[in-house]
Amino acid sequence: MSAKTILQIKNLDISFRTNAGVVHAIRGINLDLQKGETVAIVGESGSGKTTLGMCLADLTKYRGEILTAKSVHIRNEKDFRKNVQIVFQDPYNSLNPRMTIEEIVGEGLAVHFPRLSGEETTAKVKKVLTEVGLSGEEILAKYPHEFSGGQRQRIAIARALAVEPKIMILDEPTSALDVTVQAEIIALLKRIQNATGIAYLFISHDMRAVREISHEVAVMRRGRIVEQGTADEIFNNPQTPYARELIGAALN
């Protein structure tokens, strides 16, 4: 593991048993994630992108190794859940409709920063909301349904950022948004990364968004990574017919 590598995946396999037999969702994946880097995972529906993200967020069982750098300070499952956060595709369904925005964003603080006072927690919630472009005292007492889709995604990002993770898994974070709001969210994520050095695993079928935000791209098909390289390499000179077809269909 190099000095900048904060997450390393080795020989990752995930399978599920169904009535029709065993389904191999992920097959022998190897992947590194560097500090301050965005690695995009792309592929057609059913390629295993989301399953990989759920695995890295410790939400599904797997075989293989997921290694973190000593600088990430992961000693147990609680540390892992603090340092590896996930933002889902649909912010409406991922935010508890019965909780206020202050409760949603501050929920992880109670677990990972239990020594914070009530005032300190509120101040931290306000700060992270401001960082994602949402400010104003009145926001704290509102509920998710009172916000637009783009604002709800900002709230979801704020909830993840509040616990100061080293890695964020972004599972189709812009697909439920219109084009203008998509661009705003991508710009926001890039600003946050530049300011904090956070690493992103960006799972998406939106090749335009991938091209805008990613440093590295891994192309998945049927549970395997079939091509991997820098964003420039993948977009300008894809080596496999599958990658060429995927990029061509999305950008033409």
Coordinates of C-alpha atoms in Angstrom, one line a residue:
M1 CA 0.0 0.0 0.0
S2 CA 1.5 3.3 -1.1
A3 CA 1.7 6.4 1.2
K4 CA -1.3 8.0 -0.4
T5 CA -3.5 4.9 -0.6
I6 CA -6.2 4.9 2.0
L7 CA -8.3 2.0 0.8
Q8 CA -7.2 -1.2 -0.9
I9 CA -9.5 -3.9 -2.2
K10 CA -8.0 -7.3 -2.9
N11 CA -9.7 -10.3 -4.6
L12 CA -13.2 -9.2 -3.6
D13 CA -16.0 -11.7 -4.3
I14 CA -19.7 -11.3 -3.5
S15 CA -22.4 -14.0 -4.2
F16 CA -26.0 -14.5 -3.4
R17 CA -28.0 -17.6 -3.2
T18 CA -31.4 -17.4 -4.9
N19 CA -34.1 -19.8 -5.9
A20 CA -32.5 -20.0 -9.3
G21 CA -29.1 -20.8 -7.8
V22 CA -26.0 -18.8 -6.9
V23 CA -25.6 -15.3 -8.4
H24 CA -22.0 -14.0 -8.5
A25 CA -22.4 -10.3 -8.2
I26 CA -18.7 -9.4 -7.8
R27 CA -15.9 -11.4 -9.1
G28 CA -12.2 -10.9 -8.1
I29 CA -12.1 -7.2 -7.9
N30 CA -8.9 -5.3 -7.0
L31 CA -9.0 -1.6 -6.5
D32 CA -7.0 1.2 -4.8
L33 CA -8.3 4.5 -3.6
Q34 CA -6.0 7.4 -2.9
K35 CA -6.4 10.4 -0.5
G36 CA -8.1 13.3 -2.4
E37 CA -8.9 11.1 -5.4
T38 CA -12.2 10.2 -7.1
V39 CA -12.5 6.7 -8.5
A40 CA -15.6 6.3 -10.7
I41 CA -17.2 2.9 -11.1
V42 CA -19.2 2.7 -14.3
G43 CA -21.1 0.0 -16.2
E44 CA -24.5 -1.0 -17.4
S45 CA -27.4 -1.8 -15.0
G46 CA -26.7 -5.1 -13.2
S47 CA -22.9 -4.8 -13.7
G48 CA -22.3 -4.9 -9.9
K49 CA -21.6 -1.2 -9.3
T50 CA -24.0 -0.6 -6.4
T51 CA -23.3 -4.0 -4.8
L52 CA -19.6 -3.0 -4.7
G53 CA -20.5 0.3 -3.0
M54 CA -22.7 -1.4 -0.5
C55 CA -19.9 -3.8 0.3
L56 CA -17.4 -1.0 0.9
A57 CA -19.9 0.7 3.2
D58 CA -20.0 -2.5 5.2
L59 CA -23.6 -3.2 4.3
T60 CA -23.2 -6.6 2.7
K61 CA -21.0 -9.7 3.3
Y62 CA -18.0 -10.4 1.1
R63 CA -15.0 -12.6 0.6
G64 CA -11.6 -11.1 0.1
E65 CA -9.8 -8.2 1.8
I66 CA -10.7 -4.5 2.3
L67 CA -7.6 -2.8 3.8
T68 CA -7.3 0.7 5.1
A69 CA -4.2 2.8 5.7
K70 CA -3.0 3.4 9.3
S71 CA -3.7 7.1 8.8
V72 CA -7.4 6.4 8.5
H73 CA -7.4 5.2 12.2
I74 CA -9.8 2.3 11.8
R75 CA -9.6 -0.1 14.8
N76 CA -13.1 -1.5 14.8
E77 CA -16.5 -1.5 13.1
K78 CA -17.5 1.8 14.7
D79 CA -14.4 3.5 13.3
F80 CA -15.1 2.1 9.9
R81 CA -18.6 3.4 9.8
K82 CA -17.3 6.9 10.8
N83 CA -14.6 7.0 8.2
V84 CA -16.4 5.4 5.3
Q85 CA -19.8 7.2 4.7
I86 CA -22.3 6.6 1.9
V87 CA -24.7 9.0 0.0
F88 CA -27.5 7.2 -1.8
Q89 CA -29.2 7.9 -5.1
D90 CA -32.6 9.0 -3.8
P91 CA -32.3 11.5 -1.0
Y92 CA -36.0 11.5 -0.3
N93 CA -36.0 7.8 0.7
S94 CA -32.6 8.0 2.5
L95 CA -33.7 10.8 4.8
N96 CA -36.0 10.0 7.7
P97 CA -39.2 12.0 7.0
R98 CA -40.0 12.1 10.7
M99 CA -36.8 13.8 11.7
T100 CA -35.8 17.4 11.5
I101 CA -32.8 18.5 9.5
E102 CA -30.9 19.2 12.7
E103 CA -31.7 15.6 13.9
I104 CA -30.8 14.0 10.5
V105 CA -27.4 15.8 10.2
G106 CA -26.6 15.5 13.8
E107 CA -27.5 11.8 14.2
G108 CA -24.0 10.5 13.5
L109 CA -22.5 13.0 15.9
A110 CA -24.2 11.5 18.8
V111 CA -22.6 8.1 18.0
H112 CA -19.1 9.2 16.9
F113 CA -18.7 12.5 18.9
P114 CA -20.6 11.6 22.1
R115 CA -18.8 14.2 24.2
L116 CA -20.2 17.2 22.2
S117 CA -22.7 19.3 24.2
G118 CA -26.1 20.1 22.7
E119 CA -24.8 23.6 21.7
E120 CA -21.7 22.2 20.1
T121 CA -23.7 19.6 18.1
T122 CA -26.0 22.3 16.8
A123 CA -23.0 24.5 15.9
K124 CA -21.4 21.7 14.0
V125 CA -24.7 20.9 12.2
K126 CA -25.0 24.6 11.1
K127 CA -21.4 24.6 10.0
V128 CA -21.7 21.5 7.8
L129 CA -25.0 22.7 6.3
T130 CA -23.4 26.0 5.4
E131 CA -20.5 24.1 3.7
V132 CA -23.0 22.4 1.4
G133 CA -24.8 25.6 0.6
L134 CA -27.6 25.6 3.1
S135 CA -27.7 28.3 5.7
G136 CA -30.2 29.9 8.0
E137 CA -31.5 29.1 11.5
E138 CA -34.9 28.1 10.1
I139 CA -33.5 25.2 8.2
L140 CA -32.8 23.2 11.4
A141 CA -36.4 22.7 12.4
K142 CA -37.7 21.8 8.9
Y143 CA -38.3 18.3 7.5
P144 CA -37.1 16.7 4.3
H145 CA -40.3 17.1 2.4
E146 CA -40.0 20.9 2.7
F147 CA -36.9 20.9 0.4
S148 CA -36.3 20.3 -3.3
G149 CA -34.5 17.2 -4.6
G150 CA -31.2 19.1 -4.9
Q151 CA -31.5 20.5 -1.4
R152 CA -32.2 17.1 0.0
Q153 CA -29.1 15.7 -1.7
R154 CA -27.1 18.5 -0.1
I155 CA -28.6 17.5 3.3
A156 CA -27.6 13.9 2.6
I157 CA -24.0 15.0 1.8
A158 CA -24.0 17.2 5.0
R159 CA -25.1 14.2 7.1
A160 CA -22.2 12.2 5.7
L161 CA -19.7 15.0 6.1
A162 CA -20.7 15.8 9.7
V163 CA -18.7 12.9 11.1
E164 CA -15.5 13.9 9.2
P165 CA -15.1 10.7 7.1
K166 CA -11.9 10.0 5.0
I167 CA -13.9 8.2 2.3
M168 CA -17.3 8.9 0.8
I169 CA -19.2 6.4 -1.4
L170 CA -21.5 8.2 -3.8
D171 CA -24.1 5.9 -5.3
E172 CA -25.6 7.6 -8.3
P173 CA -25.8 10.9 -6.4
T174 CA -27.0 13.0 -9.3
S175 CA -29.2 10.6 -11.3
A176 CA -32.5 11.8 -9.6
L177 CA -31.7 15.5 -10.3
D178 CA -32.2 17.7 -13.3
V179 CA -29.2 18.7 -15.4
T180 CA -28.6 22.1 -13.8
V181 CA -28.8 20.7 -10.2
Q182 CA -26.5 17.8 -11.2
A183 CA -23.8 20.3 -12.2
E184 CA -24.2 22.2 -8.9
I185 CA -23.8 19.0 -6.9
I186 CA -20.7 17.9 -8.9
A187 CA -19.2 21.4 -8.3
L188 CA -20.0 21.1 -4.6
L189 CA -18.4 17.7 -4.3
K190 CA -15.2 19.0 -6.0
R191 CA -15.0 22.0 -3.7
I192 CA -15.4 19.7 -0.6
Q193 CA -12.7 17.4 -1.9
N194 CA -10.3 20.2 -2.6
A195 CA -10.9 21.6 0.9
T196 CA -10.7 18.4 2.9
G197 CA -8.7 15.8 0.9
I198 CA -11.6 13.3 1.1
A199 CA -11.6 10.4 -1.3
Y200 CA -14.7 9.5 -3.3
L201 CA -15.9 6.3 -4.8
F202 CA -18.3 7.7 -7.4
I203 CA -20.8 5.1 -8.7
S204 CA -22.7 6.2 -11.8
H205 CA -24.0 5.5 -15.2
D206 CA -23.9 9.2 -16.0
M207 CA -20.7 9.4 -18.1
R208 CA -20.8 13.2 -18.3
A209 CA -20.7 13.5 -14.5
V210 CA -18.0 10.8 -14.3
R211 CA -15.9 12.7 -16.8
E212 CA -16.3 15.9 -14.8
I213 CA -15.4 14.6 -11.4
S214 CA -13.2 11.5 -11.7
H215 CA -9.5 11.0 -11.6
E216 CA -9.6 7.2 -12.2
V217 CA -12.3 5.1 -13.9
A218 CA -13.1 1.4 -13.4
V219 CA -15.4 -0.1 -16.0
M220 CA -17.5 -3.0 -14.7
R221 CA -19.3 -5.7 -16.6
R222 CA -21.0 -8.8 -15.1
G223 CA -19.3 -8.3 -11.7
R224 CA -15.8 -7.8 -13.0
I225 CA -13.6 -4.8 -13.7
V226 CA -12.9 -5.2 -17.5
E227 CA -10.9 -1.9 -17.9
Q228 CA -9.3 0.6 -15.6
G229 CA -7.3 3.7 -16.0
T230 CA -7.2 7.5 -15.7
A231 CA -10.3 9.4 -16.8
D232 CA -8.4 10.7 -19.8
E233 CA -7.3 7.2 -20.8
I234 CA -10.8 5.7 -20.5
F235 CA -12.6 8.6 -22.2
N236 CA -10.1 9.3 -24.9
N237 CA -8.7 5.9 -25.7
P238 CA -10.8 3.1 -24.3
Q239 CA -9.3 -0.3 -25.0
T240 CA -12.2 -2.7 -24.8
P241 CA -15.2 -2.8 -27.1
Y242 CA -17.5 -2.7 -24.1
A243 CA -16.0 0.5 -22.8
R244 CA -16.1 2.1 -26.2
E245 CA -19.7 1.2 -26.6
L246 CA -20.6 2.5 -23.0
I247 CA -18.8 5.8 -23.5
G248 CA -20.1 6.3 -27.1
A249 CA -23.7 5.6 -26.2
A250 CA -23.6 8.1 -23.3
L251 CA -21.7 11.0 -24.9
N252 CA -22.9 10.9 -28.5

